[in-house]
CSV table of C-alpha atoms and ligand atoms in Angstrom, one decimal:
chain,number,residue,atom,x,y,z
A,1,UNK,CA,36.2,-4.0,-2.6
A,2,UNK,CA,35.9,-5.0,0.9
A,3,UNK,CA,36.3,-2.3,4.5
A,4,UNK,CA,38.1,-2.7,6.8
A,5,UNK,CA,36.5,-1.8,10.3
A,6,UNK,CA,33.2,-2.8,11.6
A,7,UNK,CA,31.1,0.6,11.1
A,8,UNK,CA,27.9,1.6,12.0
A,9,UNK,CA,26.0,2.9,9.4
A,10,UNK,CA,23.5,6.3,10.8
A,11,UNK,CA,21.2,6.1,7.8
A,12,UNK,CA,19.9,2.0,7.4
A,13,UNK,CA,21.6,0.6,11.1
A,14,UNK,CA,23.8,-1.5,9.1
A,15,UNK,CA,27.1,-2.9,11.6
A,16,UNK,CA,29.7,-4.1,9.8
A,17,UNK,CA,32.4,-4.1,7.5
A,18,UNK,CA,32.0,-1.3,5.1
A,19,UNK,CA,33.5,-0.9,0.9
A,20,UNK,CA,35.0,0.4,-0.8
A,21,UNK,CA,34.8,3.7,-3.2
A,22,UNK,CA,36.2,5.5,-5.5
A,23,UNK,CA,39.7,5.6,-7.0
A,24,UNK,CA,42.1,5.2,-5.6
A,25,UNK,CA,39.3,4.0,-2.9
A,26,UNK,CA,38.8,5.8,-0.2
A,27,UNK,CA,38.4,2.7,2.3
A,28,UNK,CA,34.8,2.0,4.5
A,29,UNK,CA,32.9,4.2,2.3
A,30,UNK,CA,30.2,2.5,1.5
A,31,UNK,CA,27.0,1.3,3.3
A,32,UNK,CA,26.9,-2.2,1.9
A,33,UNK,CA,23.6,-2.1,2.9
A,34,UNK,CA,21.7,1.3,1.5
A,35,UNK,CA,25.0,2.8,0.0
A,36,UNK,CA,25.1,5.6,1.7
A,37,UNK,CA,29.2,7.6,1.3
A,38,UNK,CA,30.5,9.8,4.2
A,39,UNK,CA,29.1,12.5,3.5
A,40,UNK,CA,25.4,11.0,3.6
A,41,UNK,CA,26.0,9.9,6.6
A,42,UNK,CA,27.1,13.0,8.0
A,43,UNK,CA,24.4,15.0,6.5
A,44,UNK,CA,22.2,11.5,9.0
A,45,UNK,CA,24.2,11.7,12.3
A,46,UNK,CA,22.8,16.4,11.8
A,47,UNK,CA,19.6,15.8,11.1
A,48,UNK,CA,19.3,13.2,13.4
A,49,UNK,CA,20.5,15.6,15.9
A,50,UNK,CA,18.2,18.0,15.3
A,51,UNK,CA,15.4,15.6,15.3
A,52,UNK,CA,12.9,19.4,15.4
A,53,UNK,CA,14.2,20.0,12.0
A,54,UNK,CA,12.1,17.7,9.5
A,55,UNK,CA,8.5,17.5,11.2
A,56,UNK,CA,6.1,16.0,9.8
A,57,UNK,CA,4.8,19.4,8.7
A,58,UNK,CA,8.6,20.6,6.8
A,59,UNK,CA,9.0,20.9,4.3
A,60,UNK,CA,12.2,20.3,2.0
A,61,UNK,CA,13.7,21.0,-1.8
A,62,UNK,CA,16.0,18.6,-2.5
A,63,UNK,CA,18.6,19.5,-5.6
A,64,UNK,CA,20.4,17.3,-7.7
A,65,UNK,CA,18.7,14.3,-5.7
A,66,UNK,CA,21.0,11.4,-4.4
A,67,UNK,CA,18.9,8.5,-3.9
A,68,UNK,CA,20.0,7.6,0.1
A,69,UNK,CA,19.1,10.9,1.1
A,70,UNK,CA,16.0,11.1,-0.6
A,71,UNK,CA,14.6,7.9,1.4
A,72,UNK,CA,15.5,9.2,4.2
A,73,UNK,CA,14.3,12.6,4.1
A,74,UNK,CA,11.1,11.2,2.6
A,75,UNK,CA,10.4,9.2,5.4
A,76,UNK,CA,9.9,11.3,8.4
A,77,UNK,CA,8.2,14.7,6.2
A,78,UNK,CA,4.9,14.8,4.5
A,79,UNK,CA,5.8,17.5,1.9
A,80,UNK,CA,9.1,16.9,-0.6
A,81,UNK,CA,10.0,17.2,-3.5
A,82,UNK,CA,13.3,16.5,-5.6
A,83,UNK,CA,15.0,18.8,-8.0
A,84,UNK,CA,17.5,18.8,-11.4
A,85,UNK,CA,18.5,21.0,-14.1
A,86,UNK,CA,18.2,17.9,-16.2
A,87,UNK,CA,14.5,17.0,-16.9
A,88,UNK,CA,13.6,13.1,-15.8
A,89,UNK,CA,15.7,13.1,-12.9
A,90,UNK,CA,13.9,14.5,-9.9
A,91,UNK,CA,10.4,15.9,-9.5
A,92,UNK,CA,10.8,19.4,-11.0
A,93,UNK,CA,12.6,21.3,-13.6
A,94,UNK,CA,15.0,24.0,-11.6
A,95,UNK,CA,17.4,26.6,-12.3
A,96,UNK,CA,20.0,27.1,-9.3
A,97,UNK,CA,20.6,30.2,-10.2
A,98,UNK,CA,17.1,31.4,-11.6
A,99,UNK,CA,14.3,29.4,-9.5
A,100,UNK,CA,11.0,28.6,-10.3
A,101,UNK,CA,9.6,29.2,-7.7
A,102,UNK,CA,7.6,31.7,-4.6
A,103,UNK,CA,9.1,33.1,-2.5
A,104,UNK,CA,9.7,31.2,1.0
A,105,UNK,CA,8.4,27.5,0.2
A,106,UNK,CA,9.8,25.9,1.5
A,107,UNK,CA,11.1,25.5,5.7
A,108,UNK,CA,14.5,23.4,4.5
A,109,UNK,CA,16.6,22.8,0.8
A,110,UNK,CA,19.3,20.2,0.9
A,111,UNK,CA,21.7,21.3,-1.8
A,112,UNK,CA,24.7,19.2,-2.1
A,113,UNK,CA,27.8,19.4,-4.8
A,114,UNK,CA,26.2,21.6,-6.7
A,115,UNK,CA,28.1,25.2,-6.0
A,116,UNK,CA,30.7,24.3,-7.7
A,117,UNK,CA,29.1,23.5,-10.8
A,118,UNK,CA,26.5,26.9,-11.1
A,119,UNK,CA,27.5,30.7,-10.7
A,120,UNK,CA,27.2,30.3,-6.3
A,121,UNK,CA,26.2,33.8,-5.8
A,122,UNK,CA,23.2,33.5,-7.6
A,123,UNK,CA,21.7,29.9,-6.3
A,124,UNK,CA,22.6,31.9,-2.4
A,125,UNK,CA,20.5,34.0,-3.3
A,126,UNK,CA,17.5,32.2,-5.3
A,127,UNK,CA,18.2,29.6,-2.1
A,128,UNK,CA,18.1,31.9,0.4
A,129,UNK,CA,14.6,33.7,-1.3
A,130,UNK,CA,12.5,30.0,-1.8
A,131,UNK,CA,13.4,30.2,1.8
A,132,UNK,CA,10.0,31.0,4.1
A,133,UNK,CA,12.3,33.1,6.8
A,134,UNK,CA,14.3,30.9,9.1
A,135,UNK,CA,14.2,28.0,6.8
A,136,UNK,CA,17.7,26.4,6.3
A,137,UNK,CA,19.7,25.5,3.6
A,138,UNK,CA,22.1,22.3,4.2
A,139,UNK,CA,24.9,22.9,2.1
A,140,UNK,CA,27.9,21.6,1.2
A,141,UNK,CA,31.1,21.6,-1.8
A,142,UNK,CA,34.2,20.7,-1.6
A,143,UNK,CA,36.5,23.0,-0.9
A,144,UNK,CA,40.4,23.7,1.1
A,145,UNK,CA,39.7,24.7,4.4
A,146,UNK,CA,44.5,25.8,3.8
A,147,UNK,CA,43.6,28.2,1.2
A,148,UNK,CA,41.7,31.8,2.5
A,149,UNK,CA,40.6,31.7,-1.9
A,150,UNK,CA,38.7,30.5,-3.8
A,151,UNK,CA,40.4,29.1,-6.6
A,152,UNK,CA,38.3,30.6,-9.7
A,153,UNK,CA,39.9,31.8,-13.1
A,154,UNK,CA,38.6,31.8,-16.5
A,155,UNK,CA,41.0,30.6,-18.1
A,156,UNK,CA,39.8,27.4,-17.6
A,157,UNK,CA,37.0,26.0,-20.3
A,158,UNK,CA,37.9,22.5,-21.3
A,159,UNK,CA,36.6,20.0,-19.7
A,160,UNK,CA,40.2,18.4,-19.1
A,161,UNK,CA,41.3,22.0,-17.8
A,162,UNK,CA,38.4,21.9,-15.7
A,163,UNK,CA,39.5,18.0,-14.4
A,164,UNK,CA,43.0,19.3,-13.9
A,165,UNK,CA,42.5,22.6,-11.8
A,166,UNK,CA,39.1,22.4,-10.2
A,167,UNK,CA,38.9,18.5,-9.9
A,168,UNK,CA,36.0,17.8,-11.8
A,169,UNK,CA,35.1,18.6,-15.6
A,170,UNK,CA,32.2,20.4,-15.5
A,171,UNK,CA,33.1,21.5,-11.3
A,172,UNK,CA,33.5,25.7,-12.1
A,173,UNK,CA,36.0,27.1,-9.3
A,174,UNK,CA,37.7,24.8,-6.2
A,175,UNK,CA,36.3,26.8,-3.1
A,176,UNK,CA,38.3,28.2,-0.2
A,177,UNK,CA,37.8,28.5,3.4
A,178,UNK,CA,36.2,32.7,1.7
A,179,UNK,CA,33.1,29.8,0.9
A,180,UNK,CA,31.4,31.3,4.5
A,181,UNK,CA,32.5,34.1,3.0
A,182,UNK,CA,30.0,33.9,-0.7
A,183,UNK,CA,27.4,31.7,1.5
A,184,UNK,CA,26.3,34.6,4.3
A,185,UNK,CA,27.0,37.7,1.5
A,186,UNK,CA,24.1,36.0,0.3
A,187,UNK,CA,22.1,37.0,3.4
A,188,UNK,CA,22.5,33.2,5.8
A,189,UNK,CA,23.5,33.3,9.1
A,190,UNK,CA,26.2,30.3,8.9
A,191,UNK,CA,26.7,27.2,11.4
A,192,UNK,CA,28.8,24.0,10.6
A,193,UNK,CA,28.4,20.3,11.3
A,194,UNK,CA,31.8,19.2,11.4
A,195,UNK,CA,32.7,15.0,11.1
A,196,UNK,CA,34.5,15.2,14.2
A,197,UNK,CA,35.9,11.5,16.0
A,198,UNK,CA,34.3,9.6,17.8
A,199,UNK,CA,31.6,10.2,14.9
A,200,UNK,CA,34.6,9.6,12.2
A,201,UNK,CA,35.5,6.4,13.3
A,202,UNK,CA,32.0,5.1,14.1
A,203,UNK,CA,29.5,6.1,11.2
A,204,UNK,CA,32.9,5.8,8.4
A,205,UNK,CA,33.0,9.9,8.0
A,206,UNK,CA,35.9,12.7,5.8
A,207,UNK,CA,38.0,13.4,9.4
A,208,UNK,CA,36.4,17.5,8.7
A,209,UNK,CA,33.5,17.1,5.6
A,210,UNK,CA,31.6,19.4,6.8
A,211,UNK,CA,27.9,20.6,5.9
A,212,UNK,CA,27.1,24.3,6.3
A,213,UNK,CA,23.2,25.3,7.8
A,214,UNK,CA,22.8,28.5,6.4
A,215,UNK,CA,19.8,29.9,8.0
A,216,UNK,CA,18.0,32.3,6.2
A,217,UNK,CA,17.5,35.0,9.2
A,218,UNK,CA,13.5,35.2,10.5
B,301,ZN,ZN1,23.4,2.1,5.6
């Protein structure tokens, strides 16, 4: 499906009409050249704005790697490892709740759309542990800003019920605004990067979409 307005992709440099994505479609969601979606462009924008984060000597661990982010990050640093729970999908097979890596092994961790699938308290504690002091975890998860409290419900167990209550068959909660408290509780210092204008209209971002920049204190 054709998009509506001309946009610019901050991952690959494409300028022109994007494509719709999802059902019902979000117009102007997908770059036709590199296939980036809104969240990928939001991350690329933050990384472009903070060029000192990815330098040649930065080590990056990328959970549940999305191809467009992988390629973008790999071009900018020499030490990049992807990781996934499922064998064959990434460089490393890792369980984010029990990461089989030494303490303080990486400078940057990218973890998009994982926390809503797992025990986030365990996962966040493990991400902190494997980051070097001063290192950054770049996190994204669906959350509802207007909910003060995360929706968890132990009665919801089947895939169909999880789809109904949590938005996807394999999601185990729906975070509220207190996702920030949960990240801080693991020991992180927290900043945020929010999709605002003029970036939303220029790059085809989702209004208000947020990336959490979680720093392990030095
Ligand atoms: Zn692109």
